[in-house]
Amino acid sequence: ELGCSAEKAEAVLFWLPGRGEIPQEHAHWLERLCISNRELRVIILEPHQLEQDLKWYDMTDNDAVQLGLRFSIVDDDLKNPCGELSRSRGVASFDIPLLPSEIDAVQQVEAAALGLKRRAQLEERIKGTSRSSTLPFFFGGFGQGGVVALYAALCLMDKPIDAVAFCHSGIPAASMLGKRLTQQVRTHTRLHAIYDKADEEVPISFPETIHQMFSLARCKVSLYWLQNGDGHEFLTEASDTVRRCATHWLDERQKRPDFML
């Protein structure tokens, strides 16, 4: 835990490391965020020890990419007869049944995401935000951690949180996210997708399609491309990008009419 106490915090950032990482690997850049934002509290969660490996679930990011993305588009533009995704103007539909491999992956991700939800509920009780319709929370993570953060934010929280960032994340059965989206999440929660074109685990087409999928689902989503070519690694450029997203979130919160110090 970093930053101010739970009782004094005006906003809370939850960070989930990737597979094989430990919380201490992320403390240095998150501490810098706390120093420049005194009202912020940061909680770094730790992956489970499974089969002598730290991970949130079994599937790797590349395994998730291999499952592909399956969704349809309703009321598409008649001028787009070939169904080119980049030209689509309809609304995403997620009625396609999950495959057995997707069901198993979703169950594992959901089990991990429930742990994040329970930790967030604890912070909510301490902060006493029961009367608020939204939560001043930012979920984020690298790789598997980003998937768990995204799933918890979009599918499990009783109230929408402010934002979620997922970095280099191969998202298994992403259509399940779309199927469980609520209108409150669509209008309130901002999604930050952070990827690297040099990432061999998660090729360019996957984040591009994820971004298009969430856009067609009428979500507030932004796609950021890292430029240093670090591949499937969470290094300085990635952490700087997350910090900028979090700083923008905190600045935006202070401009809201209901914001109170």
PDB file of C-alpha atoms in Angstrom:
ATOM      1  CA  GLU A   1       0.000   0.000   0.000  1.00  0.00           C
ATOM      2  CA  LEU A   2       1.309   3.428  -0.992  1.00  0.00           C
ATOM      3  CA  GLY A   3       0.190   7.018  -0.606  1.00  0.00           C
ATOM      4  CA  CYS A   4      -2.223   8.366   1.962  1.00  0.00           C
ATOM      5  CA  SER A   5      -4.373   6.373   4.372  1.00  0.00           C
ATOM      6  CA  ALA A   6      -7.683   4.833   3.408  1.00  0.00           C
ATOM      7  CA  GLU A   7      -9.560   7.297   5.615  1.00  0.00           C
ATOM      8  CA  LYS A   8      -7.979  10.370   4.010  1.00  0.00           C
ATOM      9  CA  ALA A   9      -7.796   9.184   0.395  1.00  0.00           C
ATOM     10  CA  GLU A  10      -9.923  10.996  -2.165  1.00  0.00           C
ATOM     11  CA  ALA A  11      -9.140   8.431  -4.881  1.00  0.00           C
ATOM     12  CA  VAL A  12      -7.715   4.897  -4.991  1.00  0.00           C
ATOM     13  CA  LEU A  13      -5.646   3.221  -7.706  1.00  0.00           C
ATOM     14  CA  PHE A  14      -5.496  -0.586  -7.697  1.00  0.00           C
ATOM     15  CA  TRP A  15      -2.578  -2.107  -9.649  1.00  0.00           C
ATOM     16  CA  LEU A  16      -2.254  -5.769 -10.656  1.00  0.00           C
ATOM     17  CA  PRO A  17       1.194  -7.007 -11.799  1.00  0.00           C
ATOM     18  CA  GLY A  18       1.580  -9.387 -14.705  1.00  0.00           C
ATOM     19  CA  ARG A  19       2.390 -13.071 -14.692  1.00  0.00           C
ATOM     20  CA  GLY A  20       5.608 -13.844 -12.831  1.00  0.00           C
ATOM     21  CA  GLU A  21       5.876 -10.331 -11.370  1.00  0.00           C
ATOM     22  CA  ILE A  22       5.871  -9.320  -7.713  1.00  0.00           C
ATOM     23  CA  PRO A  23       4.298  -6.118  -6.309  1.00  0.00           C
ATOM     24  CA  GLN A  24       7.662  -4.562  -5.433  1.00  0.00           C
ATOM     25  CA  GLU A  25       8.579  -4.337  -9.127  1.00  0.00           C
ATOM     26  CA  HIS A  26       5.960  -1.617  -9.585  1.00  0.00           C
ATOM     27  CA  ALA A  27       6.414   0.319  -6.340  1.00  0.00           C
ATOM     28  CA  HIS A  28       8.956   2.861  -7.702  1.00  0.00           C
ATOM     29  CA  TRP A  29       6.796   4.396 -10.434  1.00  0.00           C
ATOM     30  CA  LEU A  30       3.608   4.226  -8.384  1.00  0.00           C
ATOM     31  CA  GLU A  31       5.358   6.035  -5.516  1.00  0.00           C
ATOM     32  CA  ARG A  32       6.164   8.886  -7.922  1.00  0.00           C
ATOM     33  CA  LEU A  33       2.467   9.128  -8.730  1.00  0.00           C
ATOM     34  CA  CYS A  34       1.621   9.341  -5.013  1.00  0.00           C
ATOM     35  CA  ILE A  35       4.225  12.051  -4.379  1.00  0.00           C
ATOM     36  CA  SER A  36       2.669  14.336  -6.997  1.00  0.00           C
ATOM     37  CA  ASN A  37      -0.894  13.499  -5.897  1.00  0.00           C
ATOM     38  CA  ARG A  38      -1.178  13.624  -2.122  1.00  0.00           C
ATOM     39  CA  GLU A  39      -4.850  12.662  -2.096  1.00  0.00           C
ATOM     40  CA  LEU A  40      -4.140   9.340  -3.842  1.00  0.00           C
ATOM     41  CA  ARG A  41      -3.947   5.896  -2.272  1.00  0.00           C
ATOM     42  CA  VAL A  42      -2.374   3.001  -4.224  1.00  0.00           C
ATOM     43  CA  ILE A  43      -2.924  -0.689  -3.558  1.00  0.00           C
ATOM     44  CA  ILE A  44      -0.768  -3.251  -5.387  1.00  0.00           C
ATOM     45  CA  LEU A  45      -2.228  -6.729  -5.419  1.00  0.00           C
ATOM     46  CA  GLU A  46      -0.185  -9.922  -5.791  1.00  0.00           C
ATOM     47  CA  PRO A  47      -0.834 -12.775  -8.247  1.00  0.00           C
ATOM     48  CA  HIS A  48      -1.517 -16.225  -6.841  1.00  0.00           C
ATOM     49  CA  GLN A  49       1.229 -18.819  -6.452  1.00  0.00           C
ATOM     50  CA  LEU A  50       0.017 -21.466  -8.906  1.00  0.00           C
ATOM     51  CA  GLU A  51       2.197 -24.409  -9.934  1.00  0.00           C
ATOM     52  CA  GLN A  52       5.384 -22.637  -8.750  1.00  0.00           C
ATOM     53  CA  ASP A  53       4.518 -19.563 -10.797  1.00  0.00           C
ATOM     54  CA  LEU A  54       2.959 -16.206  -9.887  1.00  0.00           C
ATOM     55  CA  LYS A  55      -0.086 -15.809 -12.098  1.00  0.00           C
ATOM     56  CA  TRP A  56      -3.731 -14.787 -12.008  1.00  0.00           C
ATOM     57  CA  TYR A  57      -4.904 -17.688 -14.204  1.00  0.00           C
ATOM     58  CA  ASP A  58      -3.437 -20.381 -16.489  1.00  0.00           C
ATOM     59  CA  MET A  59      -3.800 -18.874 -19.975  1.00  0.00           C
ATOM     60  CA  THR A  60      -0.936 -16.720 -21.304  1.00  0.00           C
ATOM     61  CA  ASP A  61      -1.555 -13.474 -23.180  1.00  0.00           C
ATOM     62  CA  ASN A  62      -0.651 -15.181 -26.455  1.00  0.00           C
ATOM     63  CA  ASP A  63      -2.974 -18.118 -25.693  1.00  0.00           C
ATOM     64  CA  ALA A  64      -5.784 -15.599 -25.250  1.00  0.00           C
ATOM     65  CA  VAL A  65      -4.955 -13.953 -28.574  1.00  0.00           C
ATOM     66  CA  GLN A  66      -5.119 -17.357 -30.285  1.00  0.00           C
ATOM     67  CA  LEU A  67      -8.733 -17.732 -29.123  1.00  0.00           C
ATOM     68  CA  GLY A  68      -9.581 -14.738 -31.294  1.00  0.00           C
ATOM     69  CA  LEU A  69     -12.376 -12.200 -30.924  1.00  0.00           C
ATOM     70  CA  ARG A  70     -15.930 -13.099 -31.908  1.00  0.00           C
ATOM     71  CA  PHE A  71     -18.761 -10.592 -32.056  1.00  0.00           C
ATOM     72  CA  SER A  72     -21.224  -9.292 -34.629  1.00  0.00           C
ATOM     73  CA  ILE A  73     -22.369  -5.829 -35.720  1.00  0.00           C
ATOM     74  CA  VAL A  74     -26.033  -4.853 -35.903  1.00  0.00           C
ATOM     75  CA  ASP A  75     -27.431  -2.277 -38.382  1.00  0.00           C
ATOM     76  CA  ASP A  76     -24.137  -1.813 -40.176  1.00  0.00           C
ATOM     77  CA  ASP A  77     -23.581   0.674 -42.976  1.00  0.00           C
ATOM     78  CA  LEU A  78     -25.019  -0.588 -46.279  1.00  0.00           C
ATOM     79  CA  LYS A  79     -22.030   0.992 -47.993  1.00  0.00           C
ATOM     80  CA  ASN A  80     -19.813  -1.564 -46.235  1.00  0.00           C
ATOM     81  CA  PRO A  81     -21.051  -4.850 -47.827  1.00  0.00           C
ATOM     82  CA  CYS A  82     -17.823  -6.740 -47.072  1.00  0.00           C
ATOM     83  CA  GLY A  83     -18.095  -5.979 -43.361  1.00  0.00           C
ATOM     84  CA  GLU A  84     -14.731  -4.241 -42.965  1.00  0.00           C
ATOM     85  CA  LEU A  85     -14.419  -3.611 -39.236  1.00  0.00           C
ATOM     86  CA  SER A  86     -12.654  -0.268 -39.610  1.00  0.00           C
ATOM     87  CA  ARG A  87     -15.595   1.058 -41.674  1.00  0.00           C
ATOM     88  CA  SER A  88     -18.352  -0.275 -39.412  1.00  0.00           C
ATOM     89  CA  ARG A  89     -20.831   2.232 -37.988  1.00  0.00           C
ATOM     90  CA  GLY A  90     -23.278  -0.143 -36.321  1.00  0.00           C
ATOM     91  CA  VAL A  91     -23.514  -1.416 -32.750  1.00  0.00           C
ATOM     92  CA  ALA A  92     -21.551  -4.422 -31.486  1.00  0.00           C
ATOM     93  CA  SER A  93     -23.603  -7.482 -30.533  1.00  0.00           C
ATOM     94  CA  PHE A  94     -22.285 -10.254 -28.275  1.00  0.00           C
ATOM     95  CA  ASP A  95     -24.824 -13.053 -28.666  1.00  0.00           C
ATOM     96  CA  ILE A  96     -22.339 -15.602 -30.056  1.00  0.00           C
ATOM     97  CA  PRO A  97     -22.048 -18.578 -27.615  1.00  0.00           C
ATOM     98  CA  LEU A  98     -18.698 -19.153 -25.915  1.00  0.00           C
ATOM     99  CA  LEU A  99     -16.538 -22.123 -26.849  1.00  0.00           C
ATOM    100  CA  PRO A 100     -15.612 -24.640 -24.084  1.00  0.00           C
ATOM    101  CA  SER A 101     -12.036 -23.283 -23.949  1.00  0.00           C
ATOM    102  CA  GLU A 102     -13.412 -19.747 -23.597  1.00  0.00           C
ATOM    103  CA  ILE A 103     -15.753 -20.766 -20.774  1.00  0.00           C
ATOM    104  CA  ASP A 104     -12.863 -22.260 -18.799  1.00  0.00           C
ATOM    105  CA  ALA A 105     -10.762 -19.126 -19.309  1.00  0.00           C
ATOM    106  CA  VAL A 106     -13.603 -16.813 -18.272  1.00  0.00           C
ATOM    107  CA  GLN A 107     -14.220 -18.818 -15.094  1.00  0.00           C
ATOM    108  CA  GLN A 108     -10.560 -18.505 -14.095  1.00  0.00           C
ATOM    109  CA  VAL A 109     -10.459 -14.771 -14.856  1.00  0.00           C
ATOM    110  CA  GLU A 110     -13.682 -14.184 -12.953  1.00  0.00           C
ATOM    111  CA  ALA A 111     -12.341 -16.004  -9.888  1.00  0.00           C
ATOM    112  CA  ALA A 112      -9.311 -13.684  -9.841  1.00  0.00           C
ATOM    113  CA  ALA A 113     -11.465 -10.612 -10.531  1.00  0.00           C
ATOM    114  CA  LEU A 114     -13.698 -11.432  -7.555  1.00  0.00           C
ATOM    115  CA  GLY A 115     -10.647 -10.974  -5.324  1.00  0.00           C
ATOM    116  CA  LEU A 116     -10.138  -7.465  -6.737  1.00  0.00           C
ATOM    117  CA  LYS A 117     -13.832  -6.682  -6.268  1.00  0.00           C
ATOM    118  CA  ARG A 118     -13.727  -7.726  -2.598  1.00  0.00           C
ATOM    119  CA  ARG A 119     -10.636  -5.572  -1.981  1.00  0.00           C
ATOM    120  CA  ALA A 120     -12.318  -2.619  -3.674  1.00  0.00           C
ATOM    121  CA  GLN A 121     -15.463  -3.125  -1.587  1.00  0.00           C
ATOM    122  CA  LEU A 122     -13.336  -2.969   1.562  1.00  0.00           C
ATOM    123  CA  GLU A 123     -11.930   0.398   0.458  1.00  0.00           C
ATOM    124  CA  GLU A 124     -15.445   1.575  -0.369  1.00  0.00           C
ATOM    125  CA  ARG A 125     -16.669   0.750   3.150  1.00  0.00           C
ATOM    126  CA  ILE A 126     -13.709   2.536   4.756  1.00  0.00           C
ATOM    127  CA  LYS A 127     -14.220   5.611   2.578  1.00  0.00           C
ATOM    128  CA  GLY A 128     -17.971   5.640   3.242  1.00  0.00           C
ATOM    129  CA  THR A 129     -18.984   6.184  -0.384  1.00  0.00           C
ATOM    130  CA  SER A 130     -22.179   4.123  -0.127  1.00  0.00           C
ATOM    131  CA  ARG A 131     -24.348   7.097  -1.172  1.00  0.00           C
ATOM    132  CA  SER A 132     -22.382   7.756  -4.350  1.00  0.00           C
ATOM    133  CA  SER A 133     -23.548   6.250  -7.644  1.00  0.00           C
ATOM    134  CA  THR A 134     -19.935   5.850  -8.864  1.00  0.00           C
ATOM    135  CA  LEU A 135     -16.595   5.013  -7.245  1.00  0.00           C
ATOM    136  CA  PRO A 136     -13.373   7.125  -7.319  1.00  0.00           C
ATOM    137  CA  PHE A 137     -11.318   4.081  -8.299  1.00  0.00           C
ATOM    138  CA  PHE A 138      -8.811   3.390 -11.081  1.00  0.00           C
ATOM    139  CA  PHE A 139      -8.076  -0.278 -11.847  1.00  0.00           C
ATOM    140  CA  GLY A 140      -4.981  -1.152 -13.865  1.00  0.00           C
ATOM    141  CA  GLY A 141      -2.588  -3.936 -14.657  1.00  0.00           C
ATOM    142  CA  PHE A 142      -0.005  -5.469 -16.983  1.00  0.00           C
ATOM    143  CA  GLY A 143      -0.725  -8.600 -19.044  1.00  0.00           C
ATOM    144  CA  GLN A 144      -2.920 -10.949 -17.017  1.00  0.00           C
ATOM    145  CA  GLY A 145      -3.266  -8.242 -14.357  1.00  0.00           C
ATOM    146  CA  GLY A 146      -4.795  -5.903 -16.931  1.00  0.00           C
ATOM    147  CA  VAL A 147      -7.321  -8.566 -17.942  1.00  0.00           C
ATOM    148  CA  VAL A 148      -8.396  -9.103 -14.316  1.00  0.00           C
ATOM    149  CA  ALA A 149      -8.663  -5.325 -13.785  1.00  0.00           C
ATOM    150  CA  LEU A 150     -10.748  -4.920 -16.946  1.00  0.00           C
ATOM    151  CA  TYR A 151     -13.049  -7.841 -16.140  1.00  0.00           C
ATOM    152  CA  ALA A 152     -13.671  -6.620 -12.573  1.00  0.00           C
ATOM    153  CA  ALA A 153     -14.341  -3.055 -13.730  1.00  0.00           C
ATOM    154  CA  LEU A 154     -16.740  -3.957 -16.544  1.00  0.00           C
ATOM    155  CA  CYS A 155     -18.474  -7.071 -15.240  1.00  0.00           C
ATOM    156  CA  LEU A 156     -18.372  -7.360 -11.462  1.00  0.00           C
ATOM    157  CA  MET A 157     -18.483  -3.993  -9.713  1.00  0.00           C
ATOM    158  CA  ASP A 158     -21.883  -2.984  -8.329  1.00  0.00           C
ATOM    159  CA  LYS A 159     -21.143   0.654  -9.173  1.00  0.00           C
ATOM    160  CA  PRO A 160     -19.069   1.921 -12.119  1.00  0.00           C
ATOM    161  CA  ILE A 161     -15.508   2.997 -11.363  1.00  0.00           C
ATOM    162  CA  ASP A 162     -13.828   5.991 -12.996  1.00  0.00           C
ATOM    163  CA  ALA A 163     -11.220   4.278 -15.178  1.00  0.00           C
ATOM    164  CA  VAL A 164      -9.316   1.110 -16.031  1.00  0.00           C
ATOM    165  CA  ALA A 165      -5.966   0.661 -17.826  1.00  0.00           C
ATOM    166  CA  PHE A 166      -4.868  -2.620 -19.408  1.00  0.00           C
ATOM    167  CA  CYS A 167      -1.325  -2.942 -20.773  1.00  0.00           C
ATOM    168  CA  HIS A 168      -0.090  -5.609 -23.228  1.00  0.00           C
ATOM    169  CA  SER A 169      -3.115  -7.721 -22.256  1.00  0.00           C
ATOM    170  CA  GLY A 170      -4.328 -10.672 -24.285  1.00  0.00           C
ATOM    171  CA  ILE A 171      -7.991 -10.780 -23.278  1.00  0.00           C
ATOM    172  CA  PRO A 172      -9.604 -14.252 -23.347  1.00  0.00           C
ATOM    173  CA  ALA A 173     -13.245 -14.335 -24.459  1.00  0.00           C
ATOM    174  CA  ALA A 174     -13.413 -10.559 -24.778  1.00  0.00           C
ATOM    175  CA  SER A 175     -16.970 -10.895 -26.093  1.00  0.00           C
ATOM    176  CA  MET A 176     -18.044 -11.786 -22.542  1.00  0.00           C
ATOM    177  CA  LEU A 177     -16.984  -8.289 -21.484  1.00  0.00           C
ATOM    178  CA  GLY A 178     -19.247  -6.795 -24.104  1.00  0.00           C
ATOM    179  CA  LYS A 179     -22.137  -9.055 -23.154  1.00  0.00           C
ATOM    180  CA  ARG A 180     -22.068  -7.895 -19.529  1.00  0.00           C
ATOM    181  CA  LEU A 181     -21.536  -4.185 -20.130  1.00  0.00           C
ATOM    182  CA  THR A 182     -24.088  -1.923 -18.450  1.00  0.00           C
ATOM    183  CA  GLN A 183     -25.142   1.508 -19.635  1.00  0.00           C
ATOM    184  CA  GLN A 184     -23.635   3.047 -16.489  1.00  0.00           C
ATOM    185  CA  VAL A 185     -20.218   1.566 -17.317  1.00  0.00           C
ATOM    186  CA  ARG A 186     -20.482   2.662 -20.948  1.00  0.00           C
ATOM    187  CA  THR A 187     -21.150   6.272 -19.982  1.00  0.00           C
ATOM    188  CA  HIS A 188     -18.871   6.604 -16.951  1.00  0.00           C
ATOM    189  CA  THR A 189     -15.860   4.243 -17.001  1.00  0.00           C
ATOM    190  CA  ARG A 190     -12.965   5.338 -19.214  1.00  0.00           C
ATOM    191  CA  LEU A 191     -10.927   2.523 -20.782  1.00  0.00           C
ATOM    192  CA  HIS A 192      -7.199   2.938 -21.503  1.00  0.00           C
ATOM    193  CA  ALA A 193      -5.730   0.259 -23.813  1.00  0.00           C
ATOM    194  CA  ILE A 194      -1.900   0.418 -23.843  1.00  0.00           C
ATOM    195  CA  TYR A 195       0.025  -1.748 -26.329  1.00  0.00           C
ATOM    196  CA  ASP A 196       3.299  -2.017 -28.233  1.00  0.00           C
ATOM    197  CA  LYS A 197       3.511  -2.739 -31.968  1.00  0.00           C
ATOM    198  CA  ALA A 198       6.719  -4.695 -31.275  1.00  0.00           C
ATOM    199  CA  ASP A 199       4.871  -7.087 -28.917  1.00  0.00           C
ATOM    200  CA  GLU A 200       5.149 -10.580 -30.412  1.00  0.00           C
ATOM    201  CA  GLU A 201       2.811 -12.035 -27.772  1.00  0.00           C
ATOM    202  CA  VAL A 202      -0.046  -9.669 -28.650  1.00  0.00           C
ATOM    203  CA  PRO A 203       0.113  -8.725 -32.366  1.00  0.00           C
ATOM    204  CA  ILE A 204      -1.110  -5.353 -33.652  1.00  0.00           C
ATOM    205  CA  SER A 205      -4.444  -6.647 -34.968  1.00  0.00           C
ATOM    206  CA  PHE A 206      -5.618  -7.695 -31.493  1.00  0.00           C
ATOM    207  CA  PRO A 207      -5.559  -4.300 -29.712  1.00  0.00           C
ATOM    208  CA  GLU A 208      -6.879  -2.621 -32.845  1.00  0.00           C
ATOM    209  CA  THR A 209      -9.856  -4.980 -32.844  1.00  0.00           C
ATOM    210  CA  ILE A 210     -10.346  -4.621 -29.083  1.00  0.00           C
ATOM    211  CA  HIS A 211     -10.436  -0.836 -29.497  1.00  0.00           C
ATOM    212  CA  GLN A 212     -12.924  -1.116 -32.353  1.00  0.00           C
ATOM    213  CA  MET A 213     -15.068  -3.563 -30.397  1.00  0.00           C
ATOM    214  CA  PHE A 214     -15.362  -1.278 -27.371  1.00  0.00           C
ATOM    215  CA  SER A 215     -15.964   1.727 -29.619  1.00  0.00           C
ATOM    216  CA  LEU A 216     -18.828  -0.090 -31.355  1.00  0.00           C
ATOM    217  CA  ALA A 217     -20.168  -1.017 -27.906  1.00  0.00           C
ATOM    218  CA  ARG A 218     -20.332   2.745 -27.212  1.00  0.00           C
ATOM    219  CA  CYS A 219     -17.637   2.738 -24.512  1.00  0.00           C
ATOM    220  CA  LYS A 220     -15.234   5.583 -23.730  1.00  0.00           C
ATOM    221  CA  VAL A 221     -12.051   3.864 -24.917  1.00  0.00           C
ATOM    222  CA  SER A 222      -8.614   5.138 -25.972  1.00  0.00           C
ATOM    223  CA  LEU A 223      -5.795   3.138 -27.595  1.00  0.00           C
ATOM    224  CA  TYR A 224      -2.176   4.146 -26.907  1.00  0.00           C
ATOM    225  CA  TRP A 225       0.757   2.778 -28.923  1.00  0.00           C
ATOM    226  CA  LEU A 226       4.130   2.662 -27.172  1.00  0.00           C
ATOM    227  CA  GLN A 227       6.990   3.829 -29.387  1.00  0.00           C
ATOM    228  CA  ASN A 228      10.194   2.381 -27.882  1.00  0.00           C
ATOM    229  CA  GLY A 229       9.687  -1.150 -29.190  1.00  0.00           C
ATOM    230  CA  ASP A 230      10.072  -2.879 -25.803  1.00  0.00           C
ATOM    231  CA  GLY A 231       7.832  -5.761 -26.841  1.00  0.00           C
ATOM    232  CA  HIS A 232       5.921  -7.696 -24.191  1.00  0.00           C
ATOM    233  CA  GLU A 233       7.591  -5.890 -21.291  1.00  0.00           C
ATOM    234  CA  PHE A 234       6.322  -3.347 -18.795  1.00  0.00           C
ATOM    235  CA  LEU A 235       9.159  -0.823 -18.838  1.00  0.00           C
ATOM    236  CA  THR A 236       9.527   2.935 -18.357  1.00  0.00           C
ATOM    237  CA  GLU A 237       7.471   4.052 -21.346  1.00  0.00           C
ATOM    238  CA  ALA A 238       4.566   1.836 -20.289  1.00  0.00           C
ATOM    239  CA  SER A 239       4.622   3.044 -16.684  1.00  0.00           C
ATOM    240  CA  ASP A 240       4.873   6.665 -17.838  1.00  0.00           C
ATOM    241  CA  THR A 241       1.802   6.162 -20.020  1.00  0.00           C
ATOM    242  CA  VAL A 242      -0.197   4.703 -17.133  1.00  0.00           C
ATOM    243  CA  ARG A 243       0.905   7.588 -14.905  1.00  0.00           C
ATOM    244  CA  ARG A 244      -0.299  10.099 -17.496  1.00  0.00           C
ATOM    245  CA  CYS A 245      -3.660   8.341 -17.698  1.00  0.00           C
ATOM    246  CA  ALA A 246      -3.946   8.324 -13.905  1.00  0.00           C
ATOM    247  CA  THR A 247      -2.897  11.976 -13.633  1.00  0.00           C
ATOM    248  CA  HIS A 248      -5.517  12.962 -16.206  1.00  0.00           C
ATOM    249  CA  TRP A 249      -8.097  11.005 -14.179  1.00  0.00           C
ATOM    250  CA  LEU A 250      -7.159  12.832 -10.971  1.00  0.00           C
ATOM    251  CA  ASP A 251      -7.169  16.225 -12.689  1.00  0.00           C
ATOM    252  CA  GLU A 252     -10.546  15.460 -14.226  1.00  0.00           C
ATOM    253  CA  ARG A 253     -11.971  14.466 -10.833  1.00  0.00           C
ATOM    254  CA  GLN A 254     -10.987  17.812  -9.308  1.00  0.00           C
ATOM    255  CA  LYS A 255     -12.929  19.656 -12.023  1.00  0.00           C
ATOM    256  CA  ARG A 256     -16.178  17.877 -11.243  1.00  0.00           C
ATOM    257  CA  PRO A 257     -18.847  19.981  -9.539  1.00  0.00           C
ATOM    258  CA  ASP A 258     -19.294  17.424  -6.722  1.00  0.00           C
ATOM    259  CA  PHE A 259     -15.553  17.149  -5.938  1.00  0.00           C
ATOM    260  CA  MET A 260     -14.614  17.865  -2.317  1.00  0.00           C
ATOM    261  CA  LEU A 261     -11.199  17.870  -0.629  1.00  0.00           C
TER     262      LEU A 261
END
